[in-house]
Amino acid sequence: MRRSLLLLAVVLGLVCASLIAISQKPATLGLDLQGGVEVVLQGQPTPEAEVNEEAIDRSIEVIRNRVDAFGVAEPEIQSAGTDQIIVALPGAENPEQVVTDLIKPAQLFFFDYEGNLVGPEGDPSLSATIQRANESETSSERGTQTFWLLDREGDYLAGPVLAEEDFLDVFPKGLPGGSRVETVPAGWFIASEERGLSSRPDGPSQTVWHLLQDNPGLFGRDITESRAQQEVGGGGIGDDIVVTMDFTGQGQNAFQEITRELSRRGALVQANQRFAIVLDGEIISNPTVDFRDFPTGIDGRNGAQIQGNFSRGEANRLADQLNSGAIPINLEVISLKQVSATLGEQSLQQGLVAGIAGLILVVVFLIAYYRILGLITALALLFYAAMFYAVIVLVPITLTLPGIAGIILTIGIASDANVVIFERVREEARAGKTPRASLLGGYRKGLSAIIDANFVTLITAGILFLFATGGVKGFAFTLGIGVILSLFTVLTATRAMFGVLAETRFLRDDRWMGFNQWEPKWKMDFVGKWKLWMALSFIPVLAGLGFIATNGLNLGLDFESGTRIVTVFEQPADEDAVREVLAEQGIDNAKIQATTENVDGTDIDGFQIQAETLTPDQLQDVRQALNAEFTVNDESYQVDLVGPTFGEQVIRSAVIALIVSFVFMVIYLTIRFEYKLALPALLSVVQDVLLSVGIYSFTGREFTSATVAALLTVLGYSLYDVVIVFDRIRDNVPLMRNAPYRDIVNRSIHEVLNRSIITTATTTLPILALFFFGGDTLKDFAFALLVGIFTGGVS
């Protein structure tokens, strides 16, 4: 009793700490729940690349990789038109800095410094450096001419750019008075360098300019991996943080060749030669190659390091940028605005009320069915919810619809863990054991199945998190944390409350415990009717595949290109009013956001609408309808074709993650149970996924990111149920040594069937409330979850 009370006190302490954390810090919400900042980027050509579809796609991929590395919470990234990229960032505290980090080209070049330098080693005058470029000849055939903007004194204002009109992006009101544009011919590269004017790191500095022939020996693309770390032997404090690099095979050879040339020339002139490292036009390090220590150059197989007096944050950002790759084109910010939640405030309020009502129904059902044990479940769920939400705000975990799907699944898992134990407790009581022995024995036997089921789910979540990106990664992370906390709650809170209950008088009163409550007795020969189950499993799947083959899937905006309308209204409007106007035009699934953009110091409120690709006639009808209702500002009205937010990279990574998770699932089930059970488990999961997709094709509902969350929910429920059944089969084998295997399987299914029905029902209740009362924009999300839970439970 004392041990149980002590454990319960520890749990209550963690819950109190969680409540304090929740009260001190708000949750981080995604774009669909709170809105955020949207930036529109326009591609500009570079000497190495033109702005085309390939360059835009590559830029989107790099930005998405950087988002994952920088920890920006689940943005939406898509192309717009032929040369623009839209990046929406939820709740960014410093959007300008985030945008700078995301779009920074991180173009890295390694120059043979002495071999390419023309003029002094650092000239304070940019004007003189440019003049030298125009008066000298170069052997380089790279690049095109560039333009620089200088002030009246010849100091730097902007550049380099590839066209003079590009300066208007920096100075939209016109070039400063007295400024002048200078041209640098092709074949030249001007690099800047910040030189300290004193020995103090934080002392004054001066910008000097280096004129180099545009002949880099090594590029950023030659790097395979980059890391920020403390320099070995650097003293441990101050400016000894470096960025290390590993090279590709081609990079290794190029690195050794250029350092061999530096060493050879150094030996001839008896002076060490330098190897300038230039990042985005600035020399950040200019190390020497000692010809005495490296007479044949430096072996590139050991990599290299960049020294630049970095802070830890600067080094981490540089390493992340290098790892994600270089953006092949320049990206200019042409719009930065605040956007509202894609779901709308009214839908969120309706969803919150429906969700709370559904959870109350679950608690009432559990208490009515399990009595005191149901009350324990309700308390355990409250403890779990408090700790989970504290983790959400402390990590922080971004709450989006896919993330909420993960939370709903983990709530089902947390509830199911207790249901498994309670059913075991009742089995022990029906076998004639005392109430105390039933309670403690049921907990011990149920725990084995819970650990196995949670471990399989945790493996799946871990693999999805490692291999996937975007919303799938968010789902996996939420699911993984939820599974860990669910298991922790069962091992601590539920165990402690069982220990306390075992010493009370309630245990001896069946009115409170319900040990002898009537339960349905299943007599069906499940194994004998295998042909029926095969027909019920595969006929719907084949029918669904037939629907997909003939009718396809109704892909939503997440997967298909669409039309994007940006406008300002003269009359007051809100998202719901705009949605009604569009619905009258037959556009039911548009994404509508209110926007606020600062233009010349004035906040301009507007709206942006994203819908399926509209024909010219549809666009005209929509504009007329919006104008009739709200009066459209003609100057602000803009229409673009936008790409999907769920790009090929996201889909590809999700598929790879699922395949890898299947492999690990089969390995684990083979080791933990029997090899002959692994294949049915895999087939069960695949059948559930195919059935879910078939239902979407048959109903014609939109296939969106919420549907992806549903398919992952299918995966979670199928795995969990399969492992619960397998665990019972394993327990019954030694108890039924002389029985045919089909009898063992039949008995095992009978014993867990009540638990499966109850778990499916308790998880379905809050989602049904969400479906019927959660508002139009949440119906598809709720439907997706219902499909996932239904197919997973039935399987």
Short mmCIF file of C-alpha atoms in Angstrom, two decimals, residues 95-373:
data_model
loop_
_atom_site.label_atom_id
_atom_site.label_comp_id
_atom_site.label_asym_id
_atom_site.label_seq_id
_atom_site.Cartn_x
_atom_site.Cartn_y
_atom_site.Cartn_z
CA PRO A 95 9.57 35.55 -39.83
CA GLU A 96 12.14 37.80 -41.51
CA GLN A 97 15.06 35.85 -40.00
CA VAL A 98 13.43 32.49 -40.72
CA VAL A 99 12.82 33.50 -44.33
CA THR A 100 16.43 34.68 -44.66
CA ASP A 101 17.72 31.34 -43.38
CA LEU A 102 15.39 29.37 -45.63
CA ILE A 103 16.14 31.13 -48.91
CA LYS A 104 19.81 31.89 -48.35
CA PRO A 105 21.53 30.25 -51.31
CA ALA A 106 24.49 29.00 -49.22
CA GLN A 107 26.59 29.02 -52.39
CA LEU A 108 29.99 27.78 -51.34
CA PHE A 109 33.14 28.08 -53.46
CA PHE A 110 36.76 27.12 -52.80
CA PHE A 111 39.29 29.29 -54.63
CA ASP A 112 43.00 28.93 -55.21
CA TYR A 113 43.51 32.39 -53.72
CA GLU A 114 46.96 33.37 -55.08
CA GLY A 115 46.25 31.60 -58.39
CA ASN A 116 43.15 33.71 -59.09
CA LEU A 117 43.78 36.99 -57.24
CA VAL A 118 44.29 40.15 -59.30
CA GLY A 119 45.41 43.25 -57.43
CA PRO A 120 45.94 43.80 -53.71
CA GLU A 121 44.98 41.28 -51.02
CA GLY A 122 41.93 43.19 -49.95
CA ASP A 123 41.09 46.64 -51.29
CA PRO A 124 38.91 48.95 -49.11
CA SER A 125 37.58 50.55 -52.30
CA LEU A 126 34.89 48.58 -54.12
CA SER A 127 34.95 51.17 -56.91
CA ALA A 128 38.67 50.60 -57.51
CA THR A 129 38.15 46.82 -57.44
CA ILE A 130 35.43 47.04 -60.10
CA GLN A 131 37.58 49.35 -62.22
CA ARG A 132 40.40 46.80 -62.03
CA ALA A 133 38.01 44.08 -63.26
CA ASN A 134 37.10 46.20 -66.29
CA GLU A 135 40.75 46.95 -67.12
CA SER A 136 42.14 43.39 -66.69
CA GLU A 137 41.87 40.22 -68.70
CA THR A 138 40.78 36.88 -67.27
CA SER A 139 41.20 33.30 -68.41
CA SER A 140 37.85 32.27 -66.88
CA GLU A 141 34.95 31.48 -69.18
CA ARG A 142 32.37 31.16 -66.39
CA GLY A 143 29.37 33.30 -65.58
CA THR A 144 27.84 36.46 -67.01
CA GLN A 145 28.31 40.13 -66.32
CA THR A 146 26.95 41.46 -63.02
CA PHE A 147 25.80 44.86 -61.81
CA TRP A 148 26.68 46.63 -58.55
CA LEU A 149 25.09 49.71 -56.99
CA LEU A 150 27.49 52.21 -55.35
CA ASP A 151 26.80 55.44 -53.48
CA ARG A 152 28.26 58.88 -54.25
CA GLU A 153 31.53 57.99 -52.45
CA GLY A 154 31.86 54.66 -54.28
CA ASP A 155 30.83 52.52 -51.30
CA TYR A 156 28.64 49.43 -51.55
CA LEU A 157 24.84 49.77 -51.65
CA ALA A 158 23.56 46.60 -53.35
CA GLY A 159 24.50 43.76 -55.68
CA PRO A 160 25.59 41.81 -57.46
CA VAL A 161 22.52 41.34 -59.68
CA LEU A 162 22.15 40.13 -63.25
CA ALA A 163 19.95 42.98 -64.48
CA GLU A 164 19.84 46.66 -63.50
CA GLU A 165 16.09 46.60 -62.88
CA ASP A 166 16.67 44.04 -60.12
CA PHE A 167 17.88 46.90 -57.89
CA LEU A 168 14.25 48.02 -57.70
CA ASP A 169 13.54 44.95 -55.55
CA VAL A 170 15.85 46.50 -52.94
CA PHE A 171 14.80 50.12 -53.57
CA PRO A 172 11.18 49.94 -54.84
CA LYS A 173 10.77 53.73 -54.65
CA GLY A 174 13.76 54.35 -56.89
CA LEU A 175 17.53 54.31 -56.59
CA PRO A 176 19.04 56.61 -53.94
CA GLY A 177 20.15 60.05 -55.11
CA GLY A 178 23.76 60.19 -56.23
CA SER A 179 24.04 56.42 -56.59
CA ARG A 180 25.50 54.83 -59.68
CA VAL A 181 25.46 51.40 -61.32
CA GLU A 182 28.79 49.72 -62.12
CA THR A 183 29.28 46.69 -64.37
CA VAL A 184 31.64 43.76 -63.75
CA PRO A 185 32.46 41.71 -66.88
CA ALA A 186 31.89 37.98 -67.05
CA GLY A 187 34.75 35.85 -65.77
CA TRP A 188 35.35 37.91 -62.60
CA PHE A 189 34.27 37.19 -59.03
CA ILE A 190 34.38 39.92 -56.37
CA ALA A 191 34.44 38.62 -52.80
CA SER A 192 34.10 40.70 -49.64
CA GLU A 193 35.88 40.13 -46.33
CA GLU A 194 35.39 41.62 -42.86
CA ARG A 195 38.77 42.43 -41.35
CA GLY A 196 39.14 43.38 -37.70
CA LEU A 197 40.92 46.63 -36.96
CA SER A 198 41.96 45.48 -33.49
CA SER A 199 42.87 42.25 -31.73
CA ARG A 200 39.49 42.10 -29.97
CA PRO A 201 36.92 39.81 -31.65
CA ASP A 202 34.14 42.30 -30.96
CA GLY A 203 36.20 45.32 -32.01
CA PRO A 204 35.70 47.53 -35.08
CA SER A 205 36.08 46.01 -38.53
CA GLN A 206 36.48 47.09 -42.14
CA THR A 207 35.07 45.61 -45.35
CA VAL A 208 37.67 44.93 -48.01
CA TRP A 209 37.21 43.54 -51.53
CA HIS A 210 39.11 40.84 -53.44
CA LEU A 211 39.08 40.54 -57.24
CA LEU A 212 39.31 36.87 -58.22
CA GLN A 213 39.16 35.17 -61.57
CA ASP A 214 35.95 33.13 -61.58
CA ASN A 215 37.73 29.76 -61.41
CA PRO A 216 36.61 27.97 -58.22
CA GLY A 217 38.25 24.61 -57.70
CA LEU A 218 35.49 23.17 -55.54
CA PHE A 219 31.75 23.79 -55.07
CA GLY A 220 29.15 23.31 -52.36
CA ARG A 221 27.62 20.45 -54.35
CA ASP A 222 30.84 18.48 -53.73
CA ILE A 223 29.95 18.20 -50.01
CA THR A 224 28.07 15.15 -48.71
CA GLU A 225 27.72 16.04 -45.02
CA SER A 226 28.50 19.01 -42.83
CA ARG A 227 28.60 19.30 -39.02
CA ALA A 228 29.15 22.05 -36.44
CA GLN A 229 31.51 20.97 -33.68
CA GLN A 230 34.11 22.12 -31.19
CA GLU A 231 37.55 22.21 -32.77
CA VAL A 232 39.82 19.58 -31.27
CA GLY A 233 42.58 21.33 -29.34
CA GLY A 234 40.94 24.72 -29.79
CA GLY A 235 41.03 25.60 -26.13
CA GLY A 236 37.40 24.83 -25.40
CA ILE A 237 36.13 28.41 -25.25
CA GLY A 238 35.58 31.38 -27.47
CA ASP A 239 36.04 31.16 -31.22
CA ASP A 240 36.92 27.49 -31.73
CA ILE A 241 33.62 26.26 -33.20
CA VAL A 242 34.17 24.97 -36.72
CA VAL A 243 32.06 23.50 -39.51
CA THR A 244 33.44 20.20 -40.80
CA MET A 245 32.72 18.82 -44.27
CA ASP A 246 32.86 15.43 -45.95
CA PHE A 247 33.30 15.33 -49.73
CA THR A 248 31.82 13.29 -52.54
CA GLY A 249 34.16 11.05 -54.53
CA GLN A 250 34.59 13.79 -57.13
CA GLY A 251 35.02 16.34 -54.37
CA GLN A 252 37.75 14.29 -52.71
CA ASN A 253 39.74 14.16 -55.95
CA ALA A 254 39.24 17.86 -56.68
CA PHE A 255 40.25 18.81 -53.12
CA GLN A 256 43.44 16.77 -53.32
CA GLU A 257 44.31 18.14 -56.78
CA ILE A 258 43.89 21.79 -55.82
CA THR A 259 45.81 21.38 -52.53
CA ARG A 260 48.56 19.51 -54.43
CA GLU A 261 48.87 22.48 -56.81
CA LEU A 262 49.00 24.89 -53.86
CA SER A 263 51.72 22.82 -52.19
CA ARG A 264 53.77 22.57 -55.40
CA ARG A 265 53.59 26.33 -56.00
CA GLY A 266 54.35 27.00 -52.34
CA ALA A 267 57.52 24.93 -52.57
CA LEU A 268 58.62 26.90 -55.67
CA VAL A 269 58.17 30.32 -54.06
CA GLN A 270 58.96 29.11 -50.53
CA ALA A 271 55.71 30.56 -49.18
CA ASN A 272 52.52 28.79 -48.13
CA GLN A 273 49.63 29.29 -50.54
CA ARG A 274 46.05 29.99 -49.48
CA PHE A 275 42.77 28.22 -50.16
CA ALA A 276 39.95 30.81 -49.88
CA ILE A 277 36.56 29.56 -48.69
CA VAL A 278 33.84 31.87 -50.03
CA LEU A 279 30.26 31.63 -48.75
CA ASP A 280 27.62 33.73 -50.54
CA GLY A 281 30.24 36.15 -51.84
CA GLU A 282 32.13 36.58 -48.54
CA ILE A 283 35.50 35.08 -47.65
CA ILE A 284 34.86 33.38 -44.33
CA SER A 285 38.22 31.60 -44.11
CA ASN A 286 41.47 31.78 -46.03
CA PRO A 287 43.62 28.94 -44.65
CA THR A 288 47.09 28.10 -45.91
CA VAL A 289 48.35 24.74 -47.16
CA ASP A 290 51.79 24.04 -45.64
CA PHE A 291 53.94 22.65 -48.47
CA ARG A 292 56.31 21.08 -45.91
CA ASP A 293 53.58 19.07 -44.16
CA PHE A 294 51.55 18.25 -47.30
CA PRO A 295 53.98 17.98 -50.25
CA THR A 296 51.43 15.96 -52.28
CA GLY A 297 48.33 17.82 -51.14
CA ILE A 298 45.67 16.96 -48.58
CA ASP A 299 43.72 13.71 -48.87
CA GLY A 300 40.08 14.68 -49.41
CA ARG A 301 38.91 11.41 -47.90
CA ASN A 302 39.39 12.92 -44.45
CA GLY A 303 37.20 15.92 -45.27
CA ALA A 304 37.95 19.53 -44.34
CA GLN A 305 36.76 22.20 -41.93
CA ILE A 306 35.67 25.83 -42.16
CA GLN A 307 36.91 28.27 -39.52
CA GLY A 308 35.15 31.60 -39.30
CA ASN A 309 34.85 32.73 -35.67
CA PHE A 310 31.37 31.21 -35.64
CA SER A 311 28.94 31.26 -32.77
CA ARG A 312 27.24 27.93 -32.11
CA GLY A 313 24.03 29.14 -33.77
CA GLU A 314 25.85 30.46 -36.84
CA ALA A 315 27.80 27.22 -37.22
CA ASN A 316 24.65 25.11 -36.90
CA ARG A 317 22.81 27.21 -39.48
CA LEU A 318 25.71 27.00 -41.94
CA ALA A 319 25.98 23.23 -41.49
CA ASP A 320 22.23 22.84 -42.01
CA GLN A 321 22.33 24.97 -45.16
CA LEU A 322 25.22 22.98 -46.59
CA ASN A 323 23.54 19.67 -45.75
CA SER A 324 20.27 20.68 -47.38
CA GLY A 325 22.05 21.71 -50.55
CA ALA A 326 22.39 24.95 -52.42
CA ILE A 327 19.36 26.64 -53.88
CA PRO A 328 20.21 26.73 -57.60
CA ILE A 329 18.68 30.16 -58.25
CA ASN A 330 18.40 33.43 -56.40
CA LEU A 331 15.12 33.95 -54.55
CA GLU A 332 13.76 37.42 -53.89
CA VAL A 333 11.04 38.13 -51.32
CA ILE A 334 8.23 39.94 -53.13
CA SER A 335 5.49 39.57 -50.51
CA LEU A 336 5.36 38.92 -46.77
CA LYS A 337 1.94 38.81 -45.10
CA GLN A 338 0.03 37.46 -42.11
CA VAL A 339 -2.54 34.75 -42.95
CA SER A 340 -5.41 33.35 -40.91
CA ALA A 341 -6.06 29.70 -40.07
CA THR A 342 -7.19 27.64 -43.06
CA LEU A 343 -10.02 26.04 -41.07
CA GLY A 344 -11.64 29.24 -39.87
CA GLU A 345 -12.38 30.35 -36.30
CA GLN A 346 -15.97 29.09 -36.29
CA SER A 347 -14.94 25.60 -37.42
CA LEU A 348 -12.27 25.45 -34.72
CA GLN A 349 -14.76 26.38 -32.01
CA GLN A 350 -17.24 23.81 -33.28
CA GLY A 351 -14.52 21.18 -33.41
CA LEU A 352 -13.39 21.93 -29.86
CA VAL A 353 -16.93 21.66 -28.48
CA ALA A 354 -17.57 18.44 -30.41
CA GLY A 355 -14.27 16.92 -29.28
CA ILE A 356 -14.91 17.69 -25.60
CA ALA A 357 -18.44 16.31 -25.86
CA GLY A 358 -17.11 13.12 -27.45
CA LEU A 359 -14.51 12.60 -24.73
CA ILE A 360 -17.18 13.08 -22.04
CA LEU A 361 -19.23 10.36 -23.75
CA VAL A 362 -16.20 8.06 -23.65
CA VAL A 363 -15.65 8.65 -19.94
CA VAL A 364 -19.35 8.09 -19.15
CA PHE A 365 -19.34 4.85 -21.15
CA LEU A 366 -16.21 3.51 -19.45
CA ILE A 367 -17.53 4.28 -15.96
CA ALA A 368 -20.94 2.78 -16.76
CA TYR A 369 -19.38 -0.41 -18.17
CA TYR A 370 -16.38 -0.92 -15.88
CA ARG A 371 -17.56 1.03 -12.80
CA ILE A 372 -14.59 1.63 -10.44
CA LEU A 373 -12.21 0.31 -13.09
#
